[in-house]
Short mmCIF file of C-alpha atoms and ligand atoms in Angstrom, two decimals:
data_model
loop_
_atom_site.label_atom_id
_atom_site.label_comp_id
_atom_site.label_asym_id
_atom_site.label_seq_id
_atom_site.Cartn_x
_atom_site.Cartn_y
_atom_site.Cartn_z
CA MET A 1 0.00 -0.01 -0.01
CA THR A 2 1.31 3.43 -0.79
CA ALA A 3 0.70 6.64 1.07
CA ASN A 4 -1.59 7.81 -1.67
CA ASP A 5 -4.10 5.13 -0.77
CA HIS A 6 -4.55 6.83 2.54
CA ALA A 7 -5.25 10.19 0.99
CA PRO A 8 -8.82 11.35 1.38
CA THR A 9 -10.08 9.78 -1.84
CA PRO A 10 -12.56 12.04 -3.61
CA CYS A 11 -15.38 9.51 -3.36
CA PRO A 12 -17.94 9.31 -6.17
CA ASP A 13 -18.30 12.94 -7.15
CA PRO A 14 -21.79 14.47 -7.12
CA ASP A 15 -20.85 16.34 -10.32
CA PRO A 16 -21.65 13.83 -13.08
CA VAL A 17 -18.88 15.13 -15.39
CA LEU A 18 -16.26 14.76 -12.75
CA ALA A 19 -17.58 11.39 -11.67
CA ALA A 20 -17.34 10.18 -15.28
CA ALA A 21 -13.79 11.59 -15.62
CA GLY A 22 -12.86 9.74 -12.40
CA ARG A 23 -14.23 6.43 -13.73
CA ARG A 24 -12.45 6.91 -17.01
CA SER A 25 -9.17 7.68 -15.23
CA ALA A 26 -9.40 4.46 -13.13
CA GLU A 27 -9.94 2.40 -16.35
CA LEU A 28 -6.99 4.23 -17.97
CA GLU A 29 -4.71 3.43 -14.99
CA ARG A 30 -5.50 -0.29 -15.43
CA ARG A 31 -4.59 -0.06 -19.15
CA ILE A 32 -1.36 1.86 -18.39
CA ALA A 33 -0.32 -0.86 -16.01
CA THR A 34 -0.70 -3.58 -18.58
CA ASP A 35 0.41 -1.74 -21.72
CA PRO A 36 2.33 1.46 -21.10
CA GLY A 37 3.73 1.50 -24.60
CA ARG A 38 0.32 2.45 -25.97
CA PHE A 39 0.39 5.80 -24.28
CA ARG A 40 2.10 9.11 -24.78
CA VAL A 41 1.73 11.62 -21.96
CA LEU A 42 1.87 15.40 -22.41
CA THR A 43 1.49 17.60 -19.32
CA GLY A 44 3.05 20.69 -18.05
CA ASP A 45 3.08 23.85 -15.93
CA ARG A 46 3.25 27.60 -16.22
CA PRO A 47 6.66 28.79 -15.08
CA THR A 48 5.68 30.76 -11.98
CA GLY A 49 8.51 29.88 -9.64
CA ARG A 50 9.72 26.93 -7.57
CA LEU A 51 7.41 23.99 -7.09
CA HIS A 52 6.08 23.27 -3.55
CA LEU A 53 4.93 20.19 -1.69
CA GLY A 54 1.44 20.42 -3.08
CA HIS A 55 2.81 20.19 -6.61
CA TYR A 56 5.19 17.46 -5.58
CA PHE A 57 2.56 15.11 -4.08
CA GLY A 58 -0.14 16.25 -6.46
CA THR A 59 1.56 16.11 -9.89
CA LEU A 60 5.27 15.70 -9.92
CA GLN A 61 5.35 12.28 -8.34
CA ASN A 62 2.61 11.18 -10.72
CA ARG A 63 4.71 12.17 -13.79
CA ILE A 64 7.68 10.31 -12.50
CA ARG A 65 5.56 7.25 -11.81
CA LEU A 66 4.25 7.34 -15.42
CA GLN A 67 7.81 7.78 -16.80
CA ASP A 68 9.01 4.90 -14.66
CA GLN A 69 6.10 2.70 -15.74
CA GLY A 70 7.39 3.11 -19.29
CA VAL A 71 5.03 5.73 -20.69
CA ASP A 72 6.68 8.15 -23.19
CA THR A 73 6.39 11.47 -21.27
CA PHE A 74 6.49 15.06 -22.53
CA VAL A 75 6.56 17.97 -20.11
CA VAL A 76 5.84 21.43 -21.45
CA ILE A 77 7.09 24.49 -19.65
CA ALA A 78 4.33 26.89 -20.74
CA ASP A 79 6.40 30.04 -21.10
CA TYR A 80 3.88 31.57 -23.52
CA GLN A 81 0.75 30.64 -21.55
CA VAL A 82 2.23 32.26 -18.46
CA LEU A 83 2.08 35.60 -20.34
CA THR A 84 -1.59 35.68 -19.44
CA ASP A 85 -0.48 36.53 -15.91
CA ARG A 86 1.72 39.59 -16.07
CA ASP A 87 2.55 39.43 -12.37
CA VAL A 88 4.72 36.36 -12.88
CA ALA A 89 5.73 36.77 -16.49
CA ASP A 90 8.97 38.58 -15.63
CA ARG A 91 12.01 36.64 -14.46
CA LEU A 92 11.06 34.01 -16.99
CA THR A 93 14.52 32.51 -17.49
CA GLU A 94 14.84 31.97 -13.72
CA HIS A 95 11.39 30.46 -13.39
CA VAL A 96 11.93 28.11 -16.34
CA GLU A 97 15.25 26.92 -14.97
CA ASP A 98 13.67 26.35 -11.51
CA LEU A 99 11.05 24.15 -13.10
CA VAL A 100 13.72 22.13 -14.89
CA LEU A 101 15.68 21.79 -11.65
CA ASP A 102 12.62 20.64 -9.64
CA HIS A 103 11.83 18.01 -12.33
CA LEU A 104 15.39 16.69 -12.49
CA ALA A 105 15.71 16.58 -8.71
CA ALA A 106 12.42 14.72 -8.33
CA GLY A 107 13.41 12.00 -10.89
CA ILE A 108 12.49 13.09 -14.35
CA ASP A 109 15.16 11.48 -16.55
CA PRO A 110 15.91 13.57 -19.68
CA GLY A 111 17.03 10.39 -21.40
CA ARG A 112 13.43 9.00 -21.19
CA SER A 113 11.25 12.11 -20.87
CA THR A 114 11.17 15.24 -23.02
CA VAL A 115 11.12 18.61 -21.19
CA PHE A 116 10.67 21.60 -23.54
CA THR A 117 9.36 25.15 -23.70
CA HIS A 118 6.62 26.74 -25.75
CA SER A 119 8.87 29.47 -27.01
CA ALA A 120 11.25 26.94 -28.68
CA LEU A 121 8.48 25.45 -30.85
CA PRO A 122 7.32 27.74 -33.70
CA GLU A 123 5.22 24.75 -34.90
CA LEU A 124 2.82 25.33 -32.02
CA GLY A 125 1.94 28.72 -33.50
CA GLN A 126 1.55 27.26 -36.91
CA LEU A 127 -0.91 24.66 -35.59
CA MET A 128 -2.78 27.25 -33.60
CA LEU A 129 -4.00 29.26 -36.64
CA PRO A 130 -5.98 26.38 -38.29
CA PHE A 131 -7.09 25.27 -34.85
CA LEU A 132 -8.53 28.74 -34.13
CA SER A 133 -10.65 28.41 -37.25
CA LEU A 134 -12.33 25.34 -35.75
CA VAL A 135 -13.71 26.91 -32.55
CA SER A 136 -16.24 29.72 -32.19
CA VAL A 137 -15.79 32.84 -30.16
CA ALA A 138 -18.82 31.80 -28.09
CA GLU A 139 -17.10 28.53 -27.21
CA LEU A 140 -13.88 30.38 -26.23
CA ARG A 141 -15.97 32.77 -23.97
CA ARG A 142 -17.77 29.85 -22.24
CA ASN A 143 -14.60 28.20 -20.93
CA PRO A 144 -15.13 28.16 -17.16
CA THR A 145 -11.41 28.04 -16.24
CA VAL A 146 -10.72 31.07 -18.42
CA LYS A 147 -13.71 32.87 -16.91
CA ASP A 148 -12.38 32.14 -13.48
CA GLU A 149 -8.91 33.42 -14.37
CA ILE A 150 -10.39 36.64 -15.68
CA THR A 151 -12.35 37.12 -12.48
CA HIS A 152 -9.24 36.67 -10.39
CA SER A 153 -6.79 38.59 -12.62
CA ARG A 154 -5.95 41.99 -11.29
CA GLN A 155 -5.54 43.41 -14.80
CA ALA A 156 -7.44 46.37 -16.21
CA SER A 157 -8.30 44.57 -19.50
CA VAL A 158 -8.48 41.06 -20.88
CA SER A 159 -5.95 40.12 -23.49
CA GLY A 160 -6.66 38.10 -26.68
CA LEU A 161 -4.25 35.45 -25.35
CA MET A 162 -6.50 34.92 -22.35
CA PHE A 163 -9.35 33.70 -24.56
CA THR A 164 -7.18 31.77 -27.00
CA TYR A 165 -4.53 30.09 -24.81
CA PRO A 166 -6.71 26.92 -24.50
CA VAL A 167 -6.35 26.58 -28.28
CA HIS A 168 -2.57 26.94 -27.95
CA GLN A 169 -2.84 24.30 -25.24
CA ALA A 170 -4.58 22.02 -27.73
CA ALA A 171 -1.51 22.48 -29.98
CA ASP A 172 0.73 21.50 -27.02
CA ILE A 173 -1.13 18.27 -26.64
CA LEU A 174 -1.78 17.42 -30.34
CA PHE A 175 1.67 18.28 -31.84
CA CYS A 176 3.05 15.12 -30.26
CA LYS A 177 -0.18 13.17 -30.60
CA ALA A 178 -0.40 12.64 -26.82
CA ASN A 179 -3.30 10.42 -25.86
CA LEU A 180 -3.04 10.92 -22.13
CA VAL A 181 -2.97 14.24 -20.21
CA PRO A 182 -2.51 14.05 -16.44
CA VAL A 183 -4.24 17.12 -15.03
CA GLY A 184 -6.27 18.47 -12.16
CA GLN A 185 -9.96 19.10 -12.66
CA ASP A 186 -9.52 22.81 -13.49
CA GLN A 187 -7.95 21.72 -16.76
CA LEU A 188 -10.89 19.51 -17.90
CA PRO A 189 -12.47 22.36 -19.99
CA HIS A 190 -9.14 22.72 -21.83
CA LEU A 191 -9.03 18.99 -22.55
CA GLU A 192 -12.57 19.28 -23.92
CA VAL A 193 -11.42 22.06 -26.29
CA THR A 194 -8.54 19.85 -27.41
CA ARG A 195 -10.78 16.94 -28.11
CA THR A 196 -13.24 19.12 -29.98
CA ILE A 197 -10.47 20.54 -32.17
CA ALA A 198 -9.01 17.08 -32.88
CA ARG A 199 -12.45 15.77 -33.88
CA ARG A 200 -13.33 18.82 -36.11
CA PHE A 201 -9.92 18.83 -37.73
CA ASP A 202 -10.17 15.17 -38.58
CA ASP A 203 -13.78 15.56 -39.86
CA ARG A 204 -12.79 18.41 -42.11
CA TYR A 205 -9.35 17.26 -43.33
CA GLY A 206 -8.97 13.56 -42.64
CA PRO A 207 -7.54 11.56 -39.75
CA VAL A 208 -4.45 13.07 -38.16
CA PHE A 209 -5.08 13.44 -34.36
CA PRO A 210 -5.88 11.19 -31.44
CA ARG A 211 -8.64 12.13 -28.94
CA PRO A 212 -6.59 12.64 -25.81
CA ASP A 213 -7.96 11.57 -22.41
CA ALA A 214 -7.56 13.44 -19.14
CA LEU A 215 -5.96 11.42 -16.47
CA LEU A 216 -7.32 12.93 -13.25
CA SER A 217 -4.59 12.93 -10.58
CA ARG A 218 -5.51 11.49 -7.21
CA ALA A 219 -3.98 14.58 -5.60
CA PRO A 220 -4.15 14.76 -1.84
CA LEU A 221 -5.28 18.17 -0.81
CA LEU A 222 -2.45 19.70 1.19
CA LEU A 223 -3.16 22.92 3.03
CA GLY A 224 -0.65 25.63 3.34
CA THR A 225 0.73 26.84 6.68
CA ASP A 226 -2.24 29.23 7.11
CA GLY A 227 -4.80 26.51 6.69
CA THR A 228 -5.89 27.48 3.15
CA LYS A 229 -4.88 25.60 -0.06
CA MET A 230 -1.16 25.47 -0.51
CA SER A 231 -0.23 28.06 -3.17
CA LYS A 232 2.83 30.04 -3.96
CA SER A 233 0.92 33.27 -4.38
CA ARG A 234 -0.56 32.93 -0.87
CA GLY A 235 2.86 32.74 0.65
CA ASN A 236 1.87 29.57 2.68
CA ALA A 237 3.88 26.99 0.76
CA ILE A 238 6.90 24.85 1.53
CA ALA A 239 9.00 24.73 -1.60
CA LEU A 240 10.96 21.62 -2.60
CA ALA A 241 14.02 23.84 -2.82
CA ASP A 242 13.62 25.22 0.74
CA SER A 243 16.31 24.26 3.15
CA ALA A 244 15.77 22.02 6.24
CA ASP A 245 15.82 25.14 8.42
CA ASP A 246 13.34 26.98 6.26
CA THR A 247 11.09 23.94 6.47
CA ALA A 248 11.34 23.86 10.30
CA ARG A 249 10.48 27.52 10.48
CA LEU A 250 7.50 27.25 8.10
CA VAL A 251 6.10 24.21 9.87
CA LYS A 252 6.62 25.86 13.27
CA GLY A 253 4.43 28.80 12.14
CA ALA A 254 1.70 26.56 10.74
CA ARG A 255 -1.82 26.89 12.05
CA THR A 256 -3.14 24.14 14.23
CA ASP A 257 -5.93 24.00 16.84
CA ALA A 258 -6.08 24.03 20.67
CA GLU A 259 -6.84 20.35 21.20
CA ARG A 260 -3.95 18.56 22.84
CA ARG A 261 -4.72 15.06 21.52
CA ILE A 262 -3.72 14.64 17.90
CA THR A 263 -6.29 12.86 15.70
CA TYR A 264 -6.73 12.50 11.97
CA ASP A 265 -10.11 14.04 11.19
CA PRO A 266 -9.93 16.10 7.87
CA ALA A 267 -13.52 17.46 8.23
CA ALA A 268 -13.38 18.64 11.81
CA ARG A 269 -9.66 19.41 12.07
CA PRO A 270 -8.41 20.36 8.66
CA GLU A 271 -5.06 21.98 9.68
CA VAL A 272 -3.91 19.24 11.99
CA SER A 273 -5.09 16.59 9.54
CA SER A 274 -3.23 18.18 6.65
CA LEU A 275 0.00 18.19 8.74
CA LEU A 276 -0.58 14.54 9.56
CA LEU A 277 -1.22 13.77 5.88
CA LEU A 278 2.03 15.50 4.87
CA ALA A 279 4.06 13.45 7.43
CA ALA A 280 2.22 10.29 6.26
CA LEU A 281 2.94 11.00 2.58
CA CYS A 282 6.60 11.52 3.34
CA GLN A 283 6.85 8.31 5.41
CA GLY A 284 4.56 6.14 3.20
CA ARG A 285 2.31 5.55 6.25
CA ASP A 286 -1.27 5.89 7.28
CA PRO A 287 -2.11 9.36 8.79
CA HIS A 288 -4.08 7.61 11.54
CA ALA A 289 -1.00 5.70 12.57
CA VAL A 290 1.05 8.92 12.62
CA ALA A 291 -1.62 10.53 14.78
CA ASP A 292 -1.76 7.59 17.22
CA GLU A 293 2.01 7.78 17.67
CA ILE A 294 1.83 11.43 18.56
CA GLY A 295 -1.15 10.96 20.85
CA ASP A 296 -1.21 13.60 23.63
CA GLY A 297 1.94 15.23 22.45
CA GLY A 298 0.07 18.26 21.08
CA ALA A 299 0.91 20.64 18.29
CA ALA A 300 4.59 20.90 19.20
CA ALA A 301 5.19 17.12 18.90
CA LEU A 302 3.11 17.04 15.65
CA LYS A 303 5.25 19.81 14.19
CA ARG A 304 8.50 18.08 15.18
CA THR A 305 7.26 14.94 13.44
CA VAL A 306 6.24 16.77 10.21
CA THR A 307 9.49 18.72 10.05
CA GLU A 308 11.53 15.52 10.44
CA ALA A 309 9.41 13.60 8.00
CA VAL A 310 9.60 16.31 5.28
CA ASN A 311 13.27 16.92 5.75
CA GLU A 312 14.18 13.29 5.70
CA HIS A 313 12.07 12.45 2.70
CA LEU A 314 13.31 15.45 0.71
CA ALA A 315 17.01 15.29 1.73
CA PRO A 316 18.15 13.26 -1.33
CA LEU A 317 15.96 15.31 -3.69
CA ARG A 318 17.32 18.54 -2.21
CA ALA A 319 20.91 17.33 -2.48
CA ARG A 320 20.40 16.48 -6.15
CA ARG A 321 18.67 19.81 -6.75
CA ALA A 322 21.59 21.70 -5.18
CA ALA A 323 24.11 19.79 -7.27
CA TYR A 324 22.12 20.51 -10.51
CA ALA A 325 21.74 24.16 -9.55
CA ARG A 326 25.52 24.48 -9.44
CA ASP A 327 25.63 23.33 -13.04
CA ARG A 328 23.40 25.70 -14.98
CA ALA A 329 25.06 24.61 -18.24
CA HIS A 330 23.62 21.16 -17.68
CA VAL A 331 20.15 22.61 -17.04
CA ARG A 332 20.38 24.46 -20.29
CA ASP A 333 21.64 21.34 -22.11
CA VAL A 334 18.63 19.35 -20.83
CA LEU A 335 16.28 22.01 -22.17
CA ARG A 336 18.08 22.34 -25.49
CA ALA A 337 17.91 18.60 -26.05
CA GLY A 338 14.24 18.44 -25.01
CA ASN A 339 13.43 21.27 -27.35
CA GLU A 340 15.24 19.61 -30.19
CA ARG A 341 13.38 16.37 -29.74
CA ALA A 342 10.02 18.10 -29.37
CA ARG A 343 10.71 20.10 -32.55
CA ALA A 344 11.44 17.03 -34.54
CA VAL A 345 8.15 15.51 -33.42
CA ALA A 346 6.35 18.78 -34.18
CA GLU A 347 7.78 19.05 -37.72
CA THR A 348 6.51 15.55 -38.50
CA THR A 349 3.01 16.36 -37.29
CA LEU A 350 3.00 19.72 -39.09
CA ASP A 351 3.87 17.93 -42.33
CA GLU A 352 0.86 15.66 -41.82
CA VAL A 353 -1.29 18.66 -41.14
CA ARG A 354 -0.06 20.40 -44.26
CA THR A 355 -0.71 17.28 -46.39
CA ALA A 356 -4.16 16.87 -44.97
CA MET A 357 -5.02 20.57 -45.57
CA GLY A 358 -3.53 20.58 -49.02
CA THR A 359 -0.98 23.24 -48.17
CA MET A 360 2.14 21.17 -48.82
CA TYR A 361 3.83 23.17 -51.52
N1 LIG B 1 -2.72 25.11 -18.28
C1 LIG B 1 -1.80 24.42 -17.48
C2 LIG B 1 -1.69 25.20 -16.12
O1 LIG B 1 -2.12 26.34 -16.02
C3 LIG B 1 -0.33 24.36 -18.07
C4 LIG B 1 -0.39 23.69 -19.39
C5 LIG B 1 0.03 24.26 -20.59
C6 LIG B 1 -0.73 22.35 -19.68
N2 LIG B 1 -0.06 23.36 -21.61
C7 LIG B 1 -0.49 22.19 -21.09
C8 LIG B 1 -1.17 21.32 -18.89
C9 LIG B 1 -0.84 21.00 -21.71
C10 LIG B 1 -1.52 20.13 -19.50
C11 LIG B 1 -1.26 19.93 -20.94
O2 LIG B 1 -1.18 24.64 -15.18
#
């Protein structure tokens, strides 16, 4: 049994769309286990800074598991998509390199997985134009994730990129004919756009693209040190790259409650339970067992346990990260090689697209 089995499993979701996506993901996991060679994964992140423990247990470990199961894995560093958020779109080089470092440290092997950036693939732009012709403005406006981002953006006006980046994301996924996209539920509308574009393209020009499936990650919900969702922008996150001392300080300042006896009860005691879950994930144990061991030790003992568990679990990762960080040339080589491999794949797909469209001159 792995620690993930102890995570509060999102039991049958009342939302029928999510429930269906959950069932489909379980079926896909069974197929991946028996025949990993049939799958190609494309997933990725916006470069907004260093990854934290929420990312690590939510998505990063999942990517490494898929890679290690033998699935051909592509990771896009979405350095064009991040332009939708002007607050984090500066210091791009640093943020991109941080993402590469976090992936390498966590176990992404550039010999098996392809890590690349949007900006290195002009083919994505070339796919985007015909793709844009296949979706209506009304469809773009209806995208709930985009609507949400517009509501939360602190910008005076909404850019054209904001409405069209899901179409660019379809190009991210379809250029390499990925059939599996591990994502959280906020990305499901984008997957739907991708599938729609693939279907309409094939209907109009002939078969070129797969219909990629979302693979919903069984992400445990880790709270930040203030008791709300762990997120870099809220300043409540523990980064993978933080030192053991930073970790001790952050955990020490974490919110708990006044009850001395430590119990795992996510509904009634979210902060204490999230800390227990974090220790349990690091130790590959059941959070109830961690709670029993601490017993009447109170918040101080809980925090000592969590700090030790995180620091011990991350020590090898942090050592690798520090070593890679001293060798920026290597980081850039990894990216250059990933970009080259991704480009070769993109050129082949673009040739197929041109042939299908009758624009191969
Ligand atoms: N939209 C994703 C995010 O905001 C990042 C992303 C870009 C992505 N292209 C992708 C995710 C393709 C999955 C597949 O985190």
